[in-house]
CSV table of C-alpha atoms in Angstrom, one decimal:
chain,number,residue,atom,x,y,z
A,1,UNK,CA,45.4,37.1,-24.5
A,2,UNK,CA,47.0,35.6,-21.3
A,3,UNK,CA,45.5,33.3,-18.8
A,4,UNK,CA,44.6,36.0,-16.4
A,5,UNK,CA,42.7,37.8,-19.0
A,6,UNK,CA,40.7,34.8,-20.1
A,7,UNK,CA,40.1,34.0,-16.3
A,8,UNK,CA,38.6,37.4,-15.8
A,9,UNK,CA,36.4,36.9,-18.8
A,10,UNK,CA,35.2,33.5,-17.5
A,11,UNK,CA,34.5,35.1,-14.1
A,12,UNK,CA,32.5,37.7,-15.7
A,13,UNK,CA,30.5,35.0,-17.6
A,14,UNK,CA,29.8,33.2,-14.5
A,15,UNK,CA,28.8,36.3,-12.7
A,16,UNK,CA,26.3,37.2,-15.5
A,17,UNK,CA,24.8,33.7,-15.4
A,18,UNK,CA,24.1,34.3,-11.5
A,19,UNK,CA,22.6,37.6,-12.1
A,20,UNK,CA,20.3,36.3,-14.8
A,21,UNK,CA,19.3,33.4,-12.3
A,22,UNK,CA,18.3,36.1,-9.7
A,23,UNK,CA,16.3,38.0,-12.3
A,24,UNK,CA,14.5,34.8,-13.1
A,25,UNK,CA,14.2,34.2,-9.5
A,26,UNK,CA,12.7,37.7,-9.0
A,27,UNK,CA,10.1,37.1,-11.8
A,28,UNK,CA,9.0,33.9,-10.4
A,29,UNK,CA,8.8,35.3,-6.8
A,30,UNK,CA,6.5,38.0,-8.1
A,31,UNK,CA,4.5,35.5,-10.0
A,32,UNK,CA,3.7,33.6,-6.8
A,33,UNK,CA,3.0,36.8,-4.8
A,34,UNK,CA,0.6,37.9,-7.6
A,35,UNK,CA,-1.1,34.5,-7.7
A,36,UNK,CA,-1.7,34.6,-3.9
A,37,UNK,CA,-3.1,38.1,-4.3
A,38,UNK,CA,-5.3,37.2,-7.3
A,39,UNK,CA,-6.6,34.5,-5.0
A,40,UNK,CA,-7.2,36.6,-1.9
A,41,UNK,CA,-9.0,39.3,-3.9
A,42,UNK,CA,-10.5,37.1,-6.8
A,43,UNK,CA,-8.7,39.5,-9.1
A,44,UNK,CA,-9.1,38.6,-12.8
A,45,UNK,CA,-6.6,41.2,-13.6
A,46,UNK,CA,-3.8,39.8,-11.2
A,47,UNK,CA,-4.4,36.4,-12.3
A,48,UNK,CA,-3.8,37.3,-16.0
A,49,UNK,CA,-0.6,39.0,-15.2
A,50,UNK,CA,0.7,35.8,-13.6
A,51,UNK,CA,-0.2,33.7,-16.7
A,52,UNK,CA,1.3,36.3,-18.9
A,53,UNK,CA,4.6,36.2,-17.1
A,54,UNK,CA,4.8,32.5,-17.9
A,55,UNK,CA,6.4,32.8,-21.3
A,56,UNK,CA,9.0,35.1,-20.0
A,57,UNK,CA,9.9,32.5,-17.1
A,58,UNK,CA,10.1,29.7,-19.9
A,59,UNK,CA,12.3,32.1,-21.9
A,60,UNK,CA,14.7,32.6,-19.1
A,61,UNK,CA,14.9,28.8,-18.6
A,62,UNK,CA,15.7,28.3,-22.3
A,63,UNK,CA,18.3,31.1,-22.5
A,64,UNK,CA,20.1,30.3,-19.5
A,65,UNK,CA,20.4,26.6,-20.2
A,66,UNK,CA,21.7,27.4,-23.6
A,67,UNK,CA,24.3,29.8,-22.0
A,68,UNK,CA,25.3,27.3,-19.6
A,69,UNK,CA,26.1,24.6,-22.3
A,70,UNK,CA,27.8,27.2,-24.2
A,71,UNK,CA,30.0,28.1,-21.2
A,72,UNK,CA,30.8,24.5,-20.5
A,73,UNK,CA,31.7,23.7,-23.9
A,74,UNK,CA,34.1,26.7,-24.3
A,75,UNK,CA,35.6,27.1,-20.8
A,76,UNK,CA,35.8,23.5,-19.8
A,77,UNK,CA,35.4,24.4,-16.1
A,78,UNK,CA,36.3,22.0,-13.3
A,79,UNK,CA,35.7,22.0,-9.6
A,80,UNK,CA,33.7,24.9,-8.1
A,81,UNK,CA,32.9,26.5,-11.3
A,82,UNK,CA,31.6,23.3,-12.7
A,83,UNK,CA,29.6,23.0,-9.8
A,84,UNK,CA,28.1,26.4,-10.1
A,85,UNK,CA,27.2,25.7,-13.7
A,86,UNK,CA,25.5,22.3,-12.8
A,87,UNK,CA,23.7,23.9,-9.7
A,88,UNK,CA,22.3,26.6,-11.8
A,89,UNK,CA,21.0,24.2,-14.3
A,90,UNK,CA,19.0,22.5,-11.5
A,91,UNK,CA,18.1,25.9,-9.9
A,92,UNK,CA,16.6,27.2,-13.1
A,93,UNK,CA,14.6,24.0,-13.6
A,94,UNK,CA,13.1,24.4,-10.2
A,95,UNK,CA,12.4,28.0,-10.7
A,96,UNK,CA,10.4,27.2,-13.8
A,97,UNK,CA,8.3,24.8,-11.9
A,98,UNK,CA,7.7,27.4,-9.3
A,99,UNK,CA,6.4,29.5,-12.0
A,100,UNK,CA,4.1,26.7,-13.2
A,101,UNK,CA,2.7,26.4,-9.8
A,102,UNK,CA,1.8,30.1,-9.7
A,103,UNK,CA,0.1,29.8,-13.2
A,104,UNK,CA,-1.9,26.8,-12.0
A,105,UNK,CA,-3.1,29.0,-9.0
A,106,UNK,CA,-3.9,31.8,-11.3
A,107,UNK,CA,-5.9,29.6,-13.5
A,108,UNK,CA,-7.8,28.2,-10.7
A,109,UNK,CA,-8.6,31.8,-9.7
A,110,UNK,CA,-9.8,32.5,-13.3
A,111,UNK,CA,-12.2,29.4,-12.9
A,112,UNK,CA,-13.5,30.3,-9.6
A,113,UNK,CA,-14.3,33.7,-10.7
A,114,UNK,CA,-15.9,32.4,-13.9
A,115,UNK,CA,-18.2,29.8,-12.1
A,116,UNK,CA,-19.1,32.2,-9.3
A,117,UNK,CA,-18.4,29.2,-6.9
A,118,UNK,CA,-16.8,31.1,-4.1
A,119,UNK,CA,-17.8,33.2,-1.0
A,120,UNK,CA,-17.9,31.8,2.4
A,121,UNK,CA,-15.9,28.7,1.5
A,122,UNK,CA,-12.5,30.3,1.8
A,123,UNK,CA,-10.4,29.1,4.9
A,124,UNK,CA,-8.7,32.5,4.4
A,125,UNK,CA,-6.6,32.4,7.6
A,126,UNK,CA,-5.0,29.1,6.9
A,127,UNK,CA,-4.6,29.7,3.1
A,128,UNK,CA,-2.8,33.0,3.8
A,129,UNK,CA,-0.6,31.3,6.4
A,130,UNK,CA,0.5,28.6,3.9
A,131,UNK,CA,1.0,31.1,1.2
A,132,UNK,CA,3.1,33.2,3.5
A,133,UNK,CA,5.4,30.3,4.6
A,134,UNK,CA,5.8,29.2,0.8
A,135,UNK,CA,6.8,32.8,-0.4
A,136,UNK,CA,9.0,33.3,2.6
A,137,UNK,CA,10.8,30.0,1.9
A,138,UNK,CA,11.1,30.9,-1.7
A,139,UNK,CA,12.5,34.4,-0.8
A,140,UNK,CA,15.1,33.0,1.6
A,141,UNK,CA,16.3,30.2,-0.8
A,142,UNK,CA,16.9,33.0,-3.5
A,143,UNK,CA,18.7,35.1,-0.7
A,144,UNK,CA,20.8,32.0,0.0
A,145,UNK,CA,21.6,31.6,-3.7
A,146,UNK,CA,22.6,35.3,-4.1
A,147,UNK,CA,25.1,35.0,-1.1
A,148,UNK,CA,25.9,31.3,-1.3
A,149,UNK,CA,24.7,31.3,2.3
A,150,UNK,CA,24.8,27.7,3.4
A,151,UNK,CA,23.3,28.3,7.0
A,152,UNK,CA,20.3,30.1,5.5
A,153,UNK,CA,19.9,27.2,3.0
A,154,UNK,CA,19.8,24.7,5.7
A,155,UNK,CA,17.1,26.8,7.6
A,156,UNK,CA,15.0,26.6,4.4
A,157,UNK,CA,15.2,22.9,4.1
A,158,UNK,CA,14.4,22.4,7.8
A,159,UNK,CA,11.3,24.6,7.4
A,160,UNK,CA,9.9,22.7,4.6
A,161,UNK,CA,8.2,20.5,7.2
A,162,UNK,CA,6.0,23.4,8.5
A,163,UNK,CA,4.5,24.1,5.1
A,164,UNK,CA,3.7,20.4,4.8
A,165,UNK,CA,2.0,20.5,8.2
A,166,UNK,CA,0.2,23.7,7.1
A,167,UNK,CA,-1.0,21.9,4.0
A,168,UNK,CA,-2.3,19.0,5.8
A,169,UNK,CA,-4.4,21.2,8.1
A,170,UNK,CA,-5.7,23.2,5.2
A,171,UNK,CA,-6.8,19.9,3.5
A,172,UNK,CA,-8.6,18.6,6.6
A,173,UNK,CA,-10.4,22.2,6.8
A,174,UNK,CA,-11.5,22.0,3.2
A,175,UNK,CA,-12.8,18.4,3.8
A,176,UNK,CA,-14.8,19.6,6.6
A,177,UNK,CA,-16.3,22.4,4.4
A,178,UNK,CA,-17.1,19.9,1.6
A,179,UNK,CA,-19.0,17.4,4.1
A,180,UNK,CA,-20.9,20.4,5.8
A,181,UNK,CA,-22.1,21.6,2.3
A,182,UNK,CA,-21.5,19.4,-0.6
A,183,UNK,CA,-22.5,22.3,-3.0
A,184,UNK,CA,-19.0,23.7,-2.3
A,185,UNK,CA,-17.3,20.4,-3.5
A,186,UNK,CA,-16.2,21.7,-6.9
A,187,UNK,CA,-14.8,24.8,-5.8
A,188,UNK,CA,-13.1,23.2,-2.6
A,189,UNK,CA,-11.4,20.8,-4.8
A,190,UNK,CA,-9.9,23.7,-6.7
A,191,UNK,CA,-8.8,25.0,-3.3
A,192,UNK,CA,-7.2,21.7,-2.4
A,193,UNK,CA,-5.1,21.9,-5.7
A,194,UNK,CA,-4.3,25.7,-4.7
A,195,UNK,CA,-3.0,24.3,-1.4
A,196,UNK,CA,-1.1,21.6,-3.1
A,197,UNK,CA,0.5,24.3,-5.4
A,198,UNK,CA,1.7,26.3,-2.6
A,199,UNK,CA,3.1,23.1,-0.8
A,200,UNK,CA,4.9,22.3,-3.9
A,201,UNK,CA,6.5,25.9,-4.1
A,202,UNK,CA,7.7,25.1,-0.6
A,203,UNK,CA,9.3,21.8,-1.9
A,204,UNK,CA,10.9,23.6,-4.8
A,205,UNK,CA,12.4,26.2,-2.4
A,206,UNK,CA,14.0,23.4,-0.5
A,207,UNK,CA,15.4,22.0,-3.8
A,208,UNK,CA,16.8,25.6,-4.6
A,209,UNK,CA,18.4,25.6,-1.1
A,210,UNK,CA,19.9,22.1,-1.8
A,211,UNK,CA,21.6,23.5,-4.8
A,212,UNK,CA,23.1,26.4,-2.8
A,213,UNK,CA,24.7,23.8,-0.6
A,214,UNK,CA,26.0,21.7,-3.5
A,215,UNK,CA,27.4,24.9,-5.2
A,216,UNK,CA,29.1,26.3,-2.1
A,217,UNK,CA,30.2,23.0,-0.4
A,218,UNK,CA,30.2,20.4,-3.1
A,219,UNK,CA,28.0,18.2,-0.9
A,220,UNK,CA,24.8,16.8,-2.5
A,221,UNK,CA,22.3,16.9,0.2
A,222,UNK,CA,19.3,15.8,-1.8
A,223,UNK,CA,17.6,12.8,0.0
A,224,UNK,CA,19.5,13.6,3.2
A,225,UNK,CA,17.3,13.7,6.1
A,226,UNK,CA,17.1,17.2,7.8
A,227,UNK,CA,18.6,15.8,11.0
A,228,UNK,CA,21.6,14.6,8.9
A,229,UNK,CA,22.2,18.0,7.1
A,230,UNK,CA,24.6,19.6,9.7
A,231,UNK,CA,27.0,16.7,9.7
A,232,UNK,CA,26.7,16.2,5.9
A,233,UNK,CA,27.7,20.0,5.4
A,234,UNK,CA,30.4,20.4,7.9
B,1,UNK,CA,47.9,6.4,-24.8
B,2,UNK,CA,46.9,7.9,-28.1
B,3,UNK,CA,43.7,9.9,-28.8
B,4,UNK,CA,42.0,6.9,-30.2
B,5,UNK,CA,42.4,5.0,-27.1
B,6,UNK,CA,41.3,7.9,-24.8
B,7,UNK,CA,38.0,8.3,-27.1
B,8,UNK,CA,37.2,4.6,-26.7
B,9,UNK,CA,37.5,4.9,-23.0
B,10,UNK,CA,35.3,8.0,-23.2
B,11,UNK,CA,32.8,6.2,-25.5
B,12,UNK,CA,32.8,3.5,-22.8
B,13,UNK,CA,32.1,5.8,-20.2
B,14,UNK,CA,29.2,7.3,-21.9
B,15,UNK,CA,27.8,3.9,-22.8
B,16,UNK,CA,27.9,3.1,-19.1
B,17,UNK,CA,26.0,6.2,-18.1
B,18,UNK,CA,23.3,5.6,-20.6
B,19,UNK,CA,23.0,1.9,-19.3
B,20,UNK,CA,22.7,3.3,-15.8
B,21,UNK,CA,19.9,5.6,-16.7
B,22,UNK,CA,17.9,2.7,-18.5
B,23,UNK,CA,18.5,0.7,-15.2
B,24,UNK,CA,17.0,3.5,-13.2
B,25,UNK,CA,14.1,3.9,-15.7
B,26,UNK,CA,13.5,0.3,-15.4
B,27,UNK,CA,13.3,0.4,-11.6
B,28,UNK,CA,11.0,3.6,-11.7
B,29,UNK,CA,8.7,1.9,-14.3
B,30,UNK,CA,8.4,-1.2,-12.0
B,31,UNK,CA,7.6,1.2,-9.1
B,32,UNK,CA,4.7,2.9,-11.2
B,33,UNK,CA,3.4,-0.6,-12.3
B,34,UNK,CA,3.5,-1.9,-8.6
B,35,UNK,CA,1.7,1.2,-7.2
B,36,UNK,CA,-1.1,0.8,-9.8
B,37,UNK,CA,-1.2,-2.8,-9.0
B,38,UNK,CA,-1.2,-2.0,-5.2
B,39,UNK,CA,-4.2,0.5,-5.8
B,40,UNK,CA,-6.2,-2.1,-7.9
B,41,UNK,CA,-6.0,-4.8,-5.5
B,42,UNK,CA,-5.5,-2.8,-2.2
B,43,UNK,CA,-2.2,-4.7,-1.6
B,44,UNK,CA,-0.3,-3.5,1.5
B,45,UNK,CA,2.5,-5.9,0.3
B,46,UNK,CA,2.9,-4.3,-3.2
B,47,UNK,CA,2.6,-0.8,-1.8
B,48,UNK,CA,5.4,-1.6,0.7
B,49,UNK,CA,7.6,-2.7,-2.3
B,50,UNK,CA,7.1,0.6,-4.0
B,51,UNK,CA,8.2,2.6,-1.0
B,52,UNK,CA,11.2,0.3,-0.3
B,53,UNK,CA,12.4,1.0,-3.8
B,54,UNK,CA,12.6,4.7,-3.2
B,55,UNK,CA,16.0,4.7,-1.6
B,56,UNK,CA,17.4,2.8,-4.5
B,57,UNK,CA,16.0,5.3,-7.0
B,58,UNK,CA,17.4,8.2,-5.0
B,59,UNK,CA,20.8,6.4,-4.8
B,60,UNK,CA,20.8,5.9,-8.6
B,61,UNK,CA,20.1,9.7,-9.0
B,62,UNK,CA,22.9,10.5,-6.6
B,63,UNK,CA,25.4,8.2,-8.3
B,64,UNK,CA,24.6,9.2,-12.0
B,65,UNK,CA,25.0,12.8,-11.3
B,66,UNK,CA,28.3,12.3,-9.5
B,67,UNK,CA,29.4,10.4,-12.4
B,68,UNK,CA,28.3,13.0,-14.8
B,69,UNK,CA,30.1,15.8,-13.1
B,70,UNK,CA,33.3,13.7,-13.0
B,71,UNK,CA,33.1,13.0,-16.7
B,72,UNK,CA,32.5,16.7,-17.5
B,73,UNK,CA,35.5,17.7,-15.5
B,74,UNK,CA,37.8,15.0,-16.7
B,75,UNK,CA,36.8,14.7,-20.4
B,76,UNK,CA,35.8,18.3,-21.2
B,77,UNK,CA,33.2,17.1,-23.8
B,78,UNK,CA,31.7,19.3,-26.4
B,79,UNK,CA,28.9,19.1,-28.9
B,80,UNK,CA,27.0,15.9,-28.9
B,81,UNK,CA,28.7,14.4,-26.0
B,82,UNK,CA,28.0,17.3,-23.8
B,83,UNK,CA,24.4,17.4,-24.9
B,84,UNK,CA,24.0,13.8,-23.8
B,85,UNK,CA,25.4,14.4,-20.4
B,86,UNK,CA,23.3,17.5,-19.9
B,87,UNK,CA,20.4,15.6,-21.2
B,88,UNK,CA,20.9,12.8,-19.0
B,89,UNK,CA,21.2,15.0,-15.8
B,90,UNK,CA,17.6,16.4,-16.7
B,91,UNK,CA,16.4,12.8,-17.5
B,92,UNK,CA,17.4,11.3,-14.1
B,93,UNK,CA,15.9,14.2,-12.3
B,94,UNK,CA,12.6,13.4,-14.1
B,95,UNK,CA,12.9,9.7,-13.4
B,96,UNK,CA,13.3,10.5,-9.7
B,97,UNK,CA,10.2,12.7,-9.8
B,98,UNK,CA,8.2,9.7,-11.3
B,99,UNK,CA,9.5,7.6,-8.4
B,100,UNK,CA,8.2,10.2,-5.9
B,101,UNK,CA,4.7,10.0,-7.7
B,102,UNK,CA,4.7,6.2,-7.4
B,103,UNK,CA,5.6,6.4,-3.7
B,104,UNK,CA,2.8,9.0,-3.2
B,105,UNK,CA,0.3,6.6,-4.7
B,106,UNK,CA,1.6,3.6,-2.6
B,107,UNK,CA,1.3,5.6,0.5
B,108,UNK,CA,-2.2,6.6,-0.5
B,109,UNK,CA,-2.9,3.0,-0.9
B,110,UNK,CA,-1.6,2.3,2.6
B,111,UNK,CA,-3.9,4.9,4.0
B,112,UNK,CA,-6.9,3.7,2.2
B,113,UNK,CA,-6.3,0.2,3.6
B,114,UNK,CA,-5.8,1.5,7.1
B,115,UNK,CA,-8.8,3.6,7.4
B,116,UNK,CA,-11.0,1.0,5.5
B,117,UNK,CA,-12.4,3.9,3.5
B,118,UNK,CA,-12.8,2.2,0.2
B,119,UNK,CA,-15.3,-0.2,-1.4
B,120,UNK,CA,-17.7,1.0,-4.1
B,121,UNK,CA,-16.0,4.4,-4.5
B,122,UNK,CA,-13.5,3.3,-7.1
B,123,UNK,CA,-14.0,4.6,-10.6
B,124,UNK,CA,-12.1,1.5,-11.7
B,125,UNK,CA,-12.4,1.6,-15.3
B,126,UNK,CA,-11.2,5.3,-15.7
B,127,UNK,CA,-8.6,4.9,-13.1
B,128,UNK,CA,-7.1,1.9,-15.0
B,129,UNK,CA,-7.3,3.7,-18.2
B,130,UNK,CA,-5.4,6.7,-16.9
B,131,UNK,CA,-2.8,4.5,-15.3
B,132,UNK,CA,-2.4,2.5,-18.6
B,133,UNK,CA,-1.9,5.7,-20.5
B,134,UNK,CA,0.6,6.9,-18.0
B,135,UNK,CA,2.7,3.8,-18.0
B,136,UNK,CA,2.7,3.4,-21.7
B,137,UNK,CA,4.0,6.8,-22.1
B,138,UNK,CA,6.7,6.2,-19.5
B,139,UNK,CA,7.6,3.0,-21.3
B,140,UNK,CA,7.8,4.7,-24.7
B,141,UNK,CA,9.8,7.6,-23.5
B,142,UNK,CA,12.3,5.1,-22.0
B,143,UNK,CA,12.4,3.3,-25.4
B,144,UNK,CA,12.8,6.5,-27.1
B,145,UNK,CA,15.9,7.3,-24.9
B,146,UNK,CA,17.5,3.9,-25.4
B,147,UNK,CA,17.3,4.2,-29.1
B,148,UNK,CA,17.4,8.1,-29.4
B,149,UNK,CA,14.2,7.8,-31.5
B,150,UNK,CA,13.0,11.1,-32.1
B,151,UNK,CA,9.8,10.2,-33.8
B,152,UNK,CA,8.7,8.1,-30.9
B,153,UNK,CA,9.7,10.9,-28.6
B,154,UNK,CA,7.5,13.3,-30.6
B,155,UNK,CA,4.6,10.8,-30.3
B,156,UNK,CA,5.1,10.7,-26.5
B,157,UNK,CA,4.9,14.4,-26.2
B,158,UNK,CA,1.7,14.7,-28.4
B,159,UNK,CA,-0.1,12.0,-26.4
B,160,UNK,CA,0.2,13.9,-23.0
B,161,UNK,CA,-3.0,15.6,-23.9
B,162,UNK,CA,-4.8,12.6,-23.7
B,163,UNK,CA,-3.7,11.7,-20.2
B,164,UNK,CA,-4.7,15.2,-19.2
B,165,UNK,CA,-8.0,14.6,-20.6
B,166,UNK,CA,-8.4,11.4,-18.8
B,167,UNK,CA,-7.6,13.1,-15.6
B,168,UNK,CA,-10.2,15.7,-16.0
B,169,UNK,CA,-12.8,13.1,-16.8
B,170,UNK,CA,-11.7,11.2,-13.5
B,171,UNK,CA,-11.7,14.2,-11.4
B,172,UNK,CA,-15.2,15.0,-12.5
B,173,UNK,CA,-16.5,11.4,-11.9
B,174,UNK,CA,-14.9,11.6,-8.2
B,175,UNK,CA,-16.7,14.9,-7.8
B,176,UNK,CA,-19.9,13.1,-8.6
B,177,UNK,CA,-19.3,10.3,-6.1
B,178,UNK,CA,-18.4,12.9,-3.3
B,179,UNK,CA,-21.8,14.7,-4.0
B,180,UNK,CA,-23.7,11.7,-4.0
B,181,UNK,CA,-22.3,10.4,-0.7
B,182,UNK,CA,-20.3,13.0,1.3
B,183,UNK,CA,-19.1,10.1,3.6
B,184,UNK,CA,-16.8,9.2,0.8
B,185,UNK,CA,-15.2,12.6,0.5
B,186,UNK,CA,-12.0,11.8,2.6
B,187,UNK,CA,-11.3,8.7,0.5
B,188,UNK,CA,-12.2,10.3,-2.8
B,189,UNK,CA,-9.7,13.2,-2.1
B,190,UNK,CA,-7.0,10.5,-1.8
B,191,UNK,CA,-8.1,9.2,-5.1
B,192,UNK,CA,-7.9,12.7,-6.6
B,193,UNK,CA,-4.5,12.9,-5.6
B,194,UNK,CA,-3.8,9.4,-7.0
B,195,UNK,CA,-5.2,10.6,-10.3
B,196,UNK,CA,-3.1,13.7,-10.1
B,197,UNK,CA,0.0,11.6,-9.6
B,198,UNK,CA,-0.6,9.5,-12.7
B,199,UNK,CA,-1.1,12.7,-14.7
B,200,UNK,CA,2.2,14.0,-13.4
B,201,UNK,CA,3.9,10.8,-14.5
B,202,UNK,CA,2.5,11.4,-17.9
B,203,UNK,CA,4.0,15.1,-17.7
B,204,UNK,CA,7.4,13.6,-16.6
B,205,UNK,CA,7.4,11.1,-19.6
B,206,UNK,CA,6.8,14.2,-21.8
B,207,UNK,CA,9.8,15.8,-20.2
B,208,UNK,CA,11.8,12.8,-20.7
B,209,UNK,CA,10.9,12.7,-24.4
B,210,UNK,CA,12.0,16.3,-24.7
B,211,UNK,CA,15.3,15.4,-23.5
B,212,UNK,CA,15.7,12.5,-26.1
B,213,UNK,CA,15.1,15.2,-28.9
B,214,UNK,CA,17.7,17.6,-27.2
B,215,UNK,CA,20.3,14.9,-27.0
B,216,UNK,CA,19.7,13.4,-30.4
B,217,UNK,CA,19.0,16.7,-32.3
B,218,UNK,CA,20.4,19.6,-30.2
B,219,UNK,CA,17.0,21.3,-30.3
B,220,UNK,CA,15.5,22.3,-26.8
B,221,UNK,CA,11.6,21.8,-27.6
B,222,UNK,CA,10.6,22.3,-23.9
B,223,UNK,CA,7.8,25.0,-24.1
B,224,UNK,CA,7.2,24.2,-27.8
B,225,UNK,CA,3.5,23.7,-28.5
B,226,UNK,CA,2.8,20.2,-29.9
B,227,UNK,CA,1.8,21.6,-33.4
B,228,UNK,CA,5.1,23.4,-33.6
B,229,UNK,CA,7.3,20.2,-32.8
B,230,UNK,CA,7.8,18.8,-36.3
B,231,UNK,CA,9.2,22.0,-37.7
B,232,UNK,CA,11.3,22.6,-34.7
B,233,UNK,CA,12.9,19.3,-35.1
B,234,UNK,CA,13.4,19.1,-38.7
């Protein structure tokens, strides 16, 4: 085999890894959407689906990480190829944590259903808005990964503040509910954790976007404040 | 230079990386201890120290990750050396998240002090116990890393359940306080997040321990249930 042949095989391996990451991303995205849907409709069935998917997500993480090590050991990549592999390693770690958050939400839904402690206590509008912001950020972060789109990745990072603000508002709302009717405290605390889980999904979307920038540009923008992003990347 | 010489240099680089990880671990461990101390004594000064250390922790993460990429590109490691580098990459990601949790606790302390909303609401005994379990787990996980001690790492993983149980008990206690005196709700929610942060420190200690096993044994025990650990490792 000549070098060209080897390199074509290598490209195919890298491309296969990226495809797997997007498959994993699609599964995790679906988990979050189903968890949000399970909450909105208090659906036991939907919650069960989210939890069932957890094992497949974990399997993706283990398999992709194994493939990454194998590729690094056999191909001894440098420069951009190595960055892709390192970036993918961090990306799948983040995706797995998104899946954890979705499962956390689903288990809360199961508990809310089991205890019958729900009803008028839902701050539906705000919860829906936070969920929408979080799922949109995740969707856009995955799009940015698929196209290695640095501009889109920067937008995702900048929008994380909005999700944080939405979480703060939702938390204040839930505290008001609890104060007005202390009997709702137990269920409200559950909803506080749901709100927190959605906020974390936003954080992970931001982390995914940071890895897109690292892969595409070689610049590590973790811990770079949003206002310093543009100059760090250019 | 002959191969022996090259290999000795490489060993020195690997050893330097491990030392840096332990330095980072020591700093993060100190952050958690200071955050717990800041909470117990409502100390503005201690809280400030935790937050100040955050930048150094972030710097450690960026620098060690940069060194890792550089070593992989130059040395093209395989087998155990590669596992060490990949394991270290995940380890420092976890340590950075432990630092985030410590900073979260410290910011909560600042808020509790600023609002004056504290006093009789502290479930001191249980909070102290959870904090002790979390800091002990972290300490032991770092010891396991320093010595690549697989048995100690397995113990850390198995003990994570205890911290989770302590968190559940603490949460129930805080809910009781809130129900008894709804005026304490805002501050109690802050304490709920502190309890959650400590529980996460325990999770991260477990993750660190999983990487120790990966580095030492080549077995990826993430997502392996505790009862399957011994047979997975042997």
